[in-house]
PDB file of C-alpha atoms in Angstrom:
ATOM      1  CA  UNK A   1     -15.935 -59.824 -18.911  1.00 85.00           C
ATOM      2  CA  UNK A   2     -13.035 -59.448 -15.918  1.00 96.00           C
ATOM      3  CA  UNK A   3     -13.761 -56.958 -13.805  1.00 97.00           C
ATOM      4  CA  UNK A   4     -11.159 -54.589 -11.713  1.00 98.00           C
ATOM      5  CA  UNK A   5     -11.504 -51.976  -8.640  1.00 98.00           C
ATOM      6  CA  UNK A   6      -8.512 -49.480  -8.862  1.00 99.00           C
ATOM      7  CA  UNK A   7      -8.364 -47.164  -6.067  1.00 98.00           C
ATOM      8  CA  UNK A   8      -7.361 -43.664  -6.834  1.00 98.00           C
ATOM      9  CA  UNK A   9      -8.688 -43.362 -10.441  1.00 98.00           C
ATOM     10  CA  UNK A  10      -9.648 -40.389 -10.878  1.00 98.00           C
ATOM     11  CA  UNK A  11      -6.338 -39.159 -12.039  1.00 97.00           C
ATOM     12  CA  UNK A  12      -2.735 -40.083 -12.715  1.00 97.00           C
ATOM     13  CA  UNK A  13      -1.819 -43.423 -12.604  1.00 98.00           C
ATOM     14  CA  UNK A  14      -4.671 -44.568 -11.496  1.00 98.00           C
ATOM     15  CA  UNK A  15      -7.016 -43.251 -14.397  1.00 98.00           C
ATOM     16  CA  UNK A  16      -4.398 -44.349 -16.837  1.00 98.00           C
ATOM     17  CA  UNK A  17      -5.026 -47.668 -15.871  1.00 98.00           C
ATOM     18  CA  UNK A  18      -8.646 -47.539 -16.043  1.00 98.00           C
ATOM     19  CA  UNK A  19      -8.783 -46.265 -19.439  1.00 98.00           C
ATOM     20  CA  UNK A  20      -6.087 -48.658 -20.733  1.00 98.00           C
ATOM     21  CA  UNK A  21      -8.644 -51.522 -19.510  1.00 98.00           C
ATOM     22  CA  UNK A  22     -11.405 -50.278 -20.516  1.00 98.00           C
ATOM     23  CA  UNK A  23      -9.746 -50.275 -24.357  1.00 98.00           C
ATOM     24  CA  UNK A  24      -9.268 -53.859 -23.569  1.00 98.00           C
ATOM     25  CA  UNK A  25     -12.973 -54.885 -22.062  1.00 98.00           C
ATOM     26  CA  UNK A  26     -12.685 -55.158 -18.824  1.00 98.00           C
ATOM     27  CA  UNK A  27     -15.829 -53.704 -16.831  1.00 98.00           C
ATOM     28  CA  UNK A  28     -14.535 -51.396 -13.766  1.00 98.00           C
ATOM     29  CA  UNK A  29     -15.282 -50.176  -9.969  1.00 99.00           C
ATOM     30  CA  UNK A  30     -13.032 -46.833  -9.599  1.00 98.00           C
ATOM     31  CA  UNK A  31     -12.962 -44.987  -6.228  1.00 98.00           C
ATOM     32  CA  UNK A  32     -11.551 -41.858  -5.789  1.00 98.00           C
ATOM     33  CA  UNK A  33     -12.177 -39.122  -3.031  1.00 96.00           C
ATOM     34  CA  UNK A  34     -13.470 -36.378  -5.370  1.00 94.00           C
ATOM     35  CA  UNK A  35     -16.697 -37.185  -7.015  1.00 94.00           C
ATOM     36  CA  UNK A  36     -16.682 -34.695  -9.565  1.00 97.00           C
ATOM     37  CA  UNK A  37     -12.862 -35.823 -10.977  1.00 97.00           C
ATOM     38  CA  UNK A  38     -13.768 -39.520 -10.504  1.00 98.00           C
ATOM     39  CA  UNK A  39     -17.216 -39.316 -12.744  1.00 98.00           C
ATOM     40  CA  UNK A  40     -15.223 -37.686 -15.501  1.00 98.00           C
ATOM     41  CA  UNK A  41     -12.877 -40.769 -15.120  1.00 98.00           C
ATOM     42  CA  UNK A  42     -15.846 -43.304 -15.385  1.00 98.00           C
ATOM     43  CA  UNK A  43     -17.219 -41.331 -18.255  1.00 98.00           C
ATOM     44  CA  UNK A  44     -13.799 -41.340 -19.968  1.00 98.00           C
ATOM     45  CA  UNK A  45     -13.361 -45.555 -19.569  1.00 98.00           C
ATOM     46  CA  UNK A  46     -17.047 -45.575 -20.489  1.00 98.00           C
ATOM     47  CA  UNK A  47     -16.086 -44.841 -23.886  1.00 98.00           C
ATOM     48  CA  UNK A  48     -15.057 -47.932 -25.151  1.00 98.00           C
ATOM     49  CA  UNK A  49     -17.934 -50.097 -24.022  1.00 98.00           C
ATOM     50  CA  UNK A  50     -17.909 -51.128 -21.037  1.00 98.00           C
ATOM     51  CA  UNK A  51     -19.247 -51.114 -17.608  1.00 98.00           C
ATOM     52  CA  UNK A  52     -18.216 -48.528 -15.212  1.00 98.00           C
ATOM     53  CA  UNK A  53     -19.398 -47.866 -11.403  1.00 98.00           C
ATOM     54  CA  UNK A  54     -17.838 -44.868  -9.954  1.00 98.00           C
ATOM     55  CA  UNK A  55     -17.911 -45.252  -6.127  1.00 98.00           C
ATOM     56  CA  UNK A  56     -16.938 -41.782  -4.519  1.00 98.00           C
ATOM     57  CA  UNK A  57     -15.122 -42.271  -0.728  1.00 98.00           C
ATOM     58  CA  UNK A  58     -12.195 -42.656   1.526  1.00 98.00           C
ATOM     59  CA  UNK A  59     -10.405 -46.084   0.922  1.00 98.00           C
ATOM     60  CA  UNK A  60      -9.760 -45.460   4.675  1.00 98.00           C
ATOM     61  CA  UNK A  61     -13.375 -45.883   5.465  1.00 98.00           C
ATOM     62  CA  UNK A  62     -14.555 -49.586   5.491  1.00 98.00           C
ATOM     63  CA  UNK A  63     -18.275 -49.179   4.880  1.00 98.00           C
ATOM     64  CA  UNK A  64     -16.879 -47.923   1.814  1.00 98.00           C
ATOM     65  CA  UNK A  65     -14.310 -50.627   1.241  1.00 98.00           C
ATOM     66  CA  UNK A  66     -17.609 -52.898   1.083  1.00 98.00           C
ATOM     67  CA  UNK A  67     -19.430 -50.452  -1.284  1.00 98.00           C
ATOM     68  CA  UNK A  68     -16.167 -50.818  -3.749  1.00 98.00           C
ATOM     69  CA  UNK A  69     -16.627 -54.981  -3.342  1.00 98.00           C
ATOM     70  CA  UNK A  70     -20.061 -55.205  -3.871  1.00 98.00           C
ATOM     71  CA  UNK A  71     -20.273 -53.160  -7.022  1.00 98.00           C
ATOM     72  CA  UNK A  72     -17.527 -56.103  -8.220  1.00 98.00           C
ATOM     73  CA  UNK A  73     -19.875 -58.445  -7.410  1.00 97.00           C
ATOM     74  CA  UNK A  74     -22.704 -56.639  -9.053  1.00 98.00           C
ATOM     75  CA  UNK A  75     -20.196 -56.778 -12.105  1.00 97.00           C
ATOM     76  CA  UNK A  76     -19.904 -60.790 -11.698  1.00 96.00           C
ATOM     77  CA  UNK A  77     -16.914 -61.124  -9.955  1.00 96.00           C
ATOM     78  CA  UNK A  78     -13.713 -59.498  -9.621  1.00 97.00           C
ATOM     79  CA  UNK A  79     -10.424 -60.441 -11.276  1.00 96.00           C
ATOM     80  CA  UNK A  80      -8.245 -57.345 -10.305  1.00 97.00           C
ATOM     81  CA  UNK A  81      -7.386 -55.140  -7.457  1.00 98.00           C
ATOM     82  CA  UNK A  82      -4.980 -52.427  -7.733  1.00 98.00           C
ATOM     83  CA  UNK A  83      -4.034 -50.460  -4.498  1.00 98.00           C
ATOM     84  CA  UNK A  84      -3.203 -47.091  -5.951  1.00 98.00           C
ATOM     85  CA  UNK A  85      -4.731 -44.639  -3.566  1.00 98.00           C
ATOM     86  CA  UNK A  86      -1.605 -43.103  -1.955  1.00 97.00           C
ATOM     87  CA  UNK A  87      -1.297 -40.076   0.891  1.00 98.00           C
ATOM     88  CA  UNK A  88       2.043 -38.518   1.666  1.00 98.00           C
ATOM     89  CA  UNK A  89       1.949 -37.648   5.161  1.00 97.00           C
ATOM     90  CA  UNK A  90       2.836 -33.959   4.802  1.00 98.00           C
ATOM     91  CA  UNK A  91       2.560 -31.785   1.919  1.00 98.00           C
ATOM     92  CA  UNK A  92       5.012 -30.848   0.715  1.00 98.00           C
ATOM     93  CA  UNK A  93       7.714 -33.103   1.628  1.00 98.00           C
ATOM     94  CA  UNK A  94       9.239 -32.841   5.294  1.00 98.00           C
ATOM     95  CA  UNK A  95      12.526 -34.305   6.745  1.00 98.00           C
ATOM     96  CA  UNK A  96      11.555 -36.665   9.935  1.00 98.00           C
ATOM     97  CA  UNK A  97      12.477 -34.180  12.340  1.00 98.00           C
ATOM     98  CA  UNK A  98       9.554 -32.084  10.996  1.00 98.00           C
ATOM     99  CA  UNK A  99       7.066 -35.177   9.954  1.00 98.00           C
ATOM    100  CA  UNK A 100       3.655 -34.870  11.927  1.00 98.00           C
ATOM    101  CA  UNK A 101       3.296 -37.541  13.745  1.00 98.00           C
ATOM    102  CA  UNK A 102      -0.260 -37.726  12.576  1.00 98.00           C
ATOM    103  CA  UNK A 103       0.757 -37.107   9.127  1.00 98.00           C
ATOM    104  CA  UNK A 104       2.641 -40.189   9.132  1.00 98.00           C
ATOM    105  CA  UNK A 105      -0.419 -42.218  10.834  1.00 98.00           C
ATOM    106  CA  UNK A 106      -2.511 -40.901   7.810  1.00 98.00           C
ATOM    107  CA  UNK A 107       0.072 -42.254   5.036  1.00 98.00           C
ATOM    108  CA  UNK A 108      -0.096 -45.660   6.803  1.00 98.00           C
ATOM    109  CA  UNK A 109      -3.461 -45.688   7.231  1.00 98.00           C
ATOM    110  CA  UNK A 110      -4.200 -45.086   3.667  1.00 98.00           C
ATOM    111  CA  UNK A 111      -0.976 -46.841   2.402  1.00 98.00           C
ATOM    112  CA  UNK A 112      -1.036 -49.801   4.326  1.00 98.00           C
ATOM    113  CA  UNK A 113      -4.253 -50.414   6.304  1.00 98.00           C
ATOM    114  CA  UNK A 114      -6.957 -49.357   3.863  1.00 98.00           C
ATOM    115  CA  UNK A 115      -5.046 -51.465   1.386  1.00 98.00           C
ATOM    116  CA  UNK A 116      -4.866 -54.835   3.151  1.00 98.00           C
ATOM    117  CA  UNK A 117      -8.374 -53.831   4.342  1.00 98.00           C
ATOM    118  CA  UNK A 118      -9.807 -53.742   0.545  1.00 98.00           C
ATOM    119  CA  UNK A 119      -7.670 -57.449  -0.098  1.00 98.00           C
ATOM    120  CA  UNK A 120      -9.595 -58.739   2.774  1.00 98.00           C
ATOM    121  CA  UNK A 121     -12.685 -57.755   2.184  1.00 98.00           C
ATOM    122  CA  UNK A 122     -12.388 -58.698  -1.733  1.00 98.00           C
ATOM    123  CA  UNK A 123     -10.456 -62.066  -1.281  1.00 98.00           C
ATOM    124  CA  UNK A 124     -13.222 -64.394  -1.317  1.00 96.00           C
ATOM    125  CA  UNK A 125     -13.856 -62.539  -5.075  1.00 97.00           C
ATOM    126  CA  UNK A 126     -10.227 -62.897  -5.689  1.00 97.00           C
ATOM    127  CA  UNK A 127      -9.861 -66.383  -4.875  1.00 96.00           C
ATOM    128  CA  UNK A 128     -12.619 -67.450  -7.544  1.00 92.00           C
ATOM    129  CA  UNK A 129     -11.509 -64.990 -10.222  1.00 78.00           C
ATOM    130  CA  UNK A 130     -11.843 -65.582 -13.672  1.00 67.00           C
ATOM    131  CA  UNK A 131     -13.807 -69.334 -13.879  1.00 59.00           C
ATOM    132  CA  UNK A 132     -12.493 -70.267 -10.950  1.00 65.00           C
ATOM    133  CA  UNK A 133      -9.095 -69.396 -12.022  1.00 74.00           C
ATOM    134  CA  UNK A 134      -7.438 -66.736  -8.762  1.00 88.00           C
ATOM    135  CA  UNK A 135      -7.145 -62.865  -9.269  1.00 95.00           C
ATOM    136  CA  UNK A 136      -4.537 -60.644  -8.999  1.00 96.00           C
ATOM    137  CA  UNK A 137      -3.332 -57.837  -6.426  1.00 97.00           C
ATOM    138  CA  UNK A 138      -1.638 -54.881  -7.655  1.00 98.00           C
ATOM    139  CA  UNK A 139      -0.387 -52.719  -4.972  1.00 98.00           C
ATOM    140  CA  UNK A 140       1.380 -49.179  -6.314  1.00 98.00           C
ATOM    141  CA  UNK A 141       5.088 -49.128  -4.596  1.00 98.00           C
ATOM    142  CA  UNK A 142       7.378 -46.224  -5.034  1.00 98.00           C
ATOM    143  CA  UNK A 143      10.922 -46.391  -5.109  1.00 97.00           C
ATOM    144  CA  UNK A 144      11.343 -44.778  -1.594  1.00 97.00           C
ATOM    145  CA  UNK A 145      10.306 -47.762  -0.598  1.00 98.00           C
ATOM    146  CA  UNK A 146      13.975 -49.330  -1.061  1.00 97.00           C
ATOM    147  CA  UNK A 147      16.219 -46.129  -1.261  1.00 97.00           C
ATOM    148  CA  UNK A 148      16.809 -43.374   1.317  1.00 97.00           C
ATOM    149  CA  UNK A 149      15.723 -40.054  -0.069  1.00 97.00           C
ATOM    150  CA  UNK A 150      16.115 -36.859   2.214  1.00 97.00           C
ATOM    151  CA  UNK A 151      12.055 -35.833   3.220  1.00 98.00           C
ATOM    152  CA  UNK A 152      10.544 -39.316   1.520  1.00 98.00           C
ATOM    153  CA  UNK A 153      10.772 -41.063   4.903  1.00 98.00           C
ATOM    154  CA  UNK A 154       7.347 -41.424   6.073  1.00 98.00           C
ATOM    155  CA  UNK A 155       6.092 -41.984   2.588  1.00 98.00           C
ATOM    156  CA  UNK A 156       8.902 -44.414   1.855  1.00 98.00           C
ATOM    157  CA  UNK A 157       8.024 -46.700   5.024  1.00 98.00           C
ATOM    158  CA  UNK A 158       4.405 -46.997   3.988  1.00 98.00           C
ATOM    159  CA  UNK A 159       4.973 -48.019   0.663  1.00 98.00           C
ATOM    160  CA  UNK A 160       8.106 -50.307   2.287  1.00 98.00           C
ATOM    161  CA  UNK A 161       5.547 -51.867   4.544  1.00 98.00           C
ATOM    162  CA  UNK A 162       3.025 -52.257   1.449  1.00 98.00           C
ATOM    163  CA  UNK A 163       5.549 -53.860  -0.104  1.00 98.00           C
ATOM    164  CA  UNK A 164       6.146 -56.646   2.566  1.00 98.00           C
ATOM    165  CA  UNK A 165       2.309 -56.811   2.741  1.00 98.00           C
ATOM    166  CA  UNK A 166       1.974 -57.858  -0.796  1.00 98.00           C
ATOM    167  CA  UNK A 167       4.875 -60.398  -0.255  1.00 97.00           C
ATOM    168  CA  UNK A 168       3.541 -62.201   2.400  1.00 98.00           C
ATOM    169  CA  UNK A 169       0.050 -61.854   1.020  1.00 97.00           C
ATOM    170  CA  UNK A 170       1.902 -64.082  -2.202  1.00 96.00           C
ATOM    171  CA  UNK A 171       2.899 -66.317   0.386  1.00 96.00           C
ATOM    172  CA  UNK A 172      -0.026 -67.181   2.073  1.00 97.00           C
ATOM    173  CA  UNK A 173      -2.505 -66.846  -0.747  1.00 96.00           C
ATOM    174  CA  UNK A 174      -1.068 -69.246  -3.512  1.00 94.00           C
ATOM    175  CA  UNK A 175      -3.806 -69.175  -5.983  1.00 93.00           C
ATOM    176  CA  UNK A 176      -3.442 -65.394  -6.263  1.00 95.00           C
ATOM    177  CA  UNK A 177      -0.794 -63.091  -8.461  1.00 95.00           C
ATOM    178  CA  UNK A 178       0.051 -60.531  -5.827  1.00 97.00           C
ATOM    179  CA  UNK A 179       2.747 -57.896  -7.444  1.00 97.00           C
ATOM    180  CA  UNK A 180       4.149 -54.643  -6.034  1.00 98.00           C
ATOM    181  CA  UNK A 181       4.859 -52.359  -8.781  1.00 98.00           C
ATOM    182  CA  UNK A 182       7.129 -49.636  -8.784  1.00 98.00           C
ATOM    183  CA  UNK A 183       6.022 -47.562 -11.534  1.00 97.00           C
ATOM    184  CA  UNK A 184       8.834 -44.417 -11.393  1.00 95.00           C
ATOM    185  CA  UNK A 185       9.094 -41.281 -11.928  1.00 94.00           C
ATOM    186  CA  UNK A 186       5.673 -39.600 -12.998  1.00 96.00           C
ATOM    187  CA  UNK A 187       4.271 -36.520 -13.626  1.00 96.00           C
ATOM    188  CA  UNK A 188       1.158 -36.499 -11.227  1.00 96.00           C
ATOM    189  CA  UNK A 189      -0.696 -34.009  -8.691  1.00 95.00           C
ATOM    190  CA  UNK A 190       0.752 -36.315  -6.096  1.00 95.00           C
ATOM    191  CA  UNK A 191       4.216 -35.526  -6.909  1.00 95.00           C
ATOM    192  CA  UNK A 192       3.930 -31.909  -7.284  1.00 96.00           C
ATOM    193  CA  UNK A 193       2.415 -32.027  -3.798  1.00 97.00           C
ATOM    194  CA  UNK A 194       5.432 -33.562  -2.249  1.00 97.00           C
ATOM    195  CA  UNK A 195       8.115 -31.134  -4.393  1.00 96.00           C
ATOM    196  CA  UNK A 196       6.113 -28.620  -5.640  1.00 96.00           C
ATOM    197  CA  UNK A 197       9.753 -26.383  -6.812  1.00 95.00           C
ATOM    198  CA  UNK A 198      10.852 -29.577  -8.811  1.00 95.00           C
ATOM    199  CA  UNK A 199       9.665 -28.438 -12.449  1.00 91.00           C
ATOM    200  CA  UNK A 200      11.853 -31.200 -13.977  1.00 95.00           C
ATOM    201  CA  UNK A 201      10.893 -33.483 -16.937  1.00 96.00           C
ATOM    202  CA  UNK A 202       9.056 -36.125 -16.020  1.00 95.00           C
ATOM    203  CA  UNK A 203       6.640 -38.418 -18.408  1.00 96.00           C
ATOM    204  CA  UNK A 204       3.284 -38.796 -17.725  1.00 97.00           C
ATOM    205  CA  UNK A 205       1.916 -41.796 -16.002  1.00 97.00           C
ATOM    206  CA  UNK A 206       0.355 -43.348 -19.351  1.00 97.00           C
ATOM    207  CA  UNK A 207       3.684 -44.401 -20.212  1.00 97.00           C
ATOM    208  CA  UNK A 208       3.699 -46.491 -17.112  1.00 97.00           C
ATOM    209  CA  UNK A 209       0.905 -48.276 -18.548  1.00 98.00           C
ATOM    210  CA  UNK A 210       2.115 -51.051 -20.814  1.00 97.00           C
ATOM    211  CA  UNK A 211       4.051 -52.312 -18.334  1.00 96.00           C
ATOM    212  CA  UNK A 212       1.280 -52.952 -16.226  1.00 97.00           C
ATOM    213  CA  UNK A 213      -0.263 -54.907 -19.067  1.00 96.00           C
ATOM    214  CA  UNK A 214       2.295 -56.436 -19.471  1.00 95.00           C
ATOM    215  CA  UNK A 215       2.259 -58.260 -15.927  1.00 94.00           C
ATOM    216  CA  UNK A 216      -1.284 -58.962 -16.795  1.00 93.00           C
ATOM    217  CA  UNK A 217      -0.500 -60.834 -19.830  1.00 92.00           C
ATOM    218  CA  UNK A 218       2.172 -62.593 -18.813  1.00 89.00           C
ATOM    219  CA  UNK A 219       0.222 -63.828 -15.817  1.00 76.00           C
ATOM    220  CA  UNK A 220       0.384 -67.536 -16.316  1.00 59.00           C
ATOM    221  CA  UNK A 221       3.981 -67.566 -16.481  1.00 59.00           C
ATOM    222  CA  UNK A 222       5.254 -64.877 -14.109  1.00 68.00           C
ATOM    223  CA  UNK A 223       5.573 -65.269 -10.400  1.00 83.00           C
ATOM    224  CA  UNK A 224       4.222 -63.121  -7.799  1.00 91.00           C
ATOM    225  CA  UNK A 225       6.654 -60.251  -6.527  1.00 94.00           C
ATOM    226  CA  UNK A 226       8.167 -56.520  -6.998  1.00 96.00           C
ATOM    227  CA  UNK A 227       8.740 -55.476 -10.321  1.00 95.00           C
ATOM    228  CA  UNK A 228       9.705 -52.050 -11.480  1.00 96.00           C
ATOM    229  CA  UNK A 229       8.175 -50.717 -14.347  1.00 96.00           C
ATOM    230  CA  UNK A 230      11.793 -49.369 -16.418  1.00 93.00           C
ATOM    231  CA  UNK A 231      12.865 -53.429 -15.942  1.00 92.00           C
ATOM    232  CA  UNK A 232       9.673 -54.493 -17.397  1.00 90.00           C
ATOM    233  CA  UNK A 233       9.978 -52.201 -20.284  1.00 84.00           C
ATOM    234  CA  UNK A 234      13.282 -52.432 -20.920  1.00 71.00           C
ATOM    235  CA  UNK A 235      13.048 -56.907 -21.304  1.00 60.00           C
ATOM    236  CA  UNK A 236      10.224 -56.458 -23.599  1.00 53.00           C
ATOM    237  CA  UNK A 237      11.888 -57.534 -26.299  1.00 48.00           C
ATOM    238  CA  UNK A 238      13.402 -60.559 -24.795  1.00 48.00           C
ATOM    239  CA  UNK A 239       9.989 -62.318 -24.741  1.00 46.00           C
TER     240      UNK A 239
END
């Protein structure tokens, strides 16, 4: 069976994931901060068959970084690592002038740090993969990475400097599949943290889902990079 350790699964995005791999077979390490949330997560992906460790923590602690690895190893391996675990900086949403300095060394440190901290500590798993065949790296990008929105700014250059990460992590480690995803507007806690007056229409982060797959399917023929989830939904038909 692959295996996978998503980060932040015990809602959103995150849990979307988990549950859309589960349906497919894949055995599963989820973290999350809440233990309660997370275990209804695992119990959820459980459903279909599989094996699931729930591994409560901080992604910014690295004894638990190493708890998240070795319960992919206890799995047999590990063929997937999405970075989805994501802190704002402020809540809600501040313009620079007003950004915490403090907040914005918490969104990096979760954003950024933790992140390439997890790759490091997984890549010798990642490198074997799937019989010998190398992983993938999915790191969760936002599009304030690339555009300038009023109060997104310290966000926006964590998930800019995630992105760069990832790129030069595809540079240097060859044998991997190291994308940044963009997944777009969602409906998630996270969001209604940063705006909570914006009540607008916005679809829930299973729809993001497929395209995700999709990069996971297409794996043997698609190159390492950013993609952005609308642009991978919107060429499905052209395969």
């Amino acid at each position: 069976m692959a295996v996978a350790i998503i980060t932040g699964a015990s809602k959103g995005l995150g849990r979307a994931l988990a549950t859309a791999l589960a349906q497919r077979g894949w055995d599963l390490v989820l973290d999350a901060r809440t233990g309660n949330a997370l275990e209804d997560a695992a119990r959820e992906a459980r459903k279909y068959g599989t094996r699931v460790v729930a591994v409560a923590g901080d992604v910014t602690d690295a004894a638990h970084r190493a708890e998240l690895v070795a319960a992919a190893r206890g799995l047999g391996g590990l063929d997937l690592l999405v970075n989805n675990a994501s802190a704002l900086g402020a809540e809600p949403l501040v313009r620079l002038a007003e950004l915490p300095l403090e907040g914005l060394r918490a969104a990096l440190e979760t954003n950024v740090v933790a992140a390439l901290g997890l790759v490091r500590e997984a890549l010798p798993l990642l490198r074997a993969g799937r019989d010998g065949d190398g992983g993938a790296v999915v790191s969760v990008s936002s599009d304030a990475a690339v555009e300038a929105y009023g109060t997104w700014g310290g966000y926006g250059a964590s998930k800019a400097a995630l992105d760069q990460l990832s790129a030069v992590l595809a540079a240097e480690e060859p044998g991997l599949r190291v994308w940044a995803v963009d997944p777009g507007d969602m409906r998630t806690d996270l969001y209604a943290a940063a705006v909570p007056d914006d009540d607008a229409w916005r679809p829930e982060p299973a729809a993001a889902v497929p395209a995700f797959l999709r990069l996971l399917d297409e794996r043997p023929r698609r190159a390492s990079g950013r993609y952005v989830v609308s642009a991978l939904v919107e060429t499905e038909g052209d395969r």
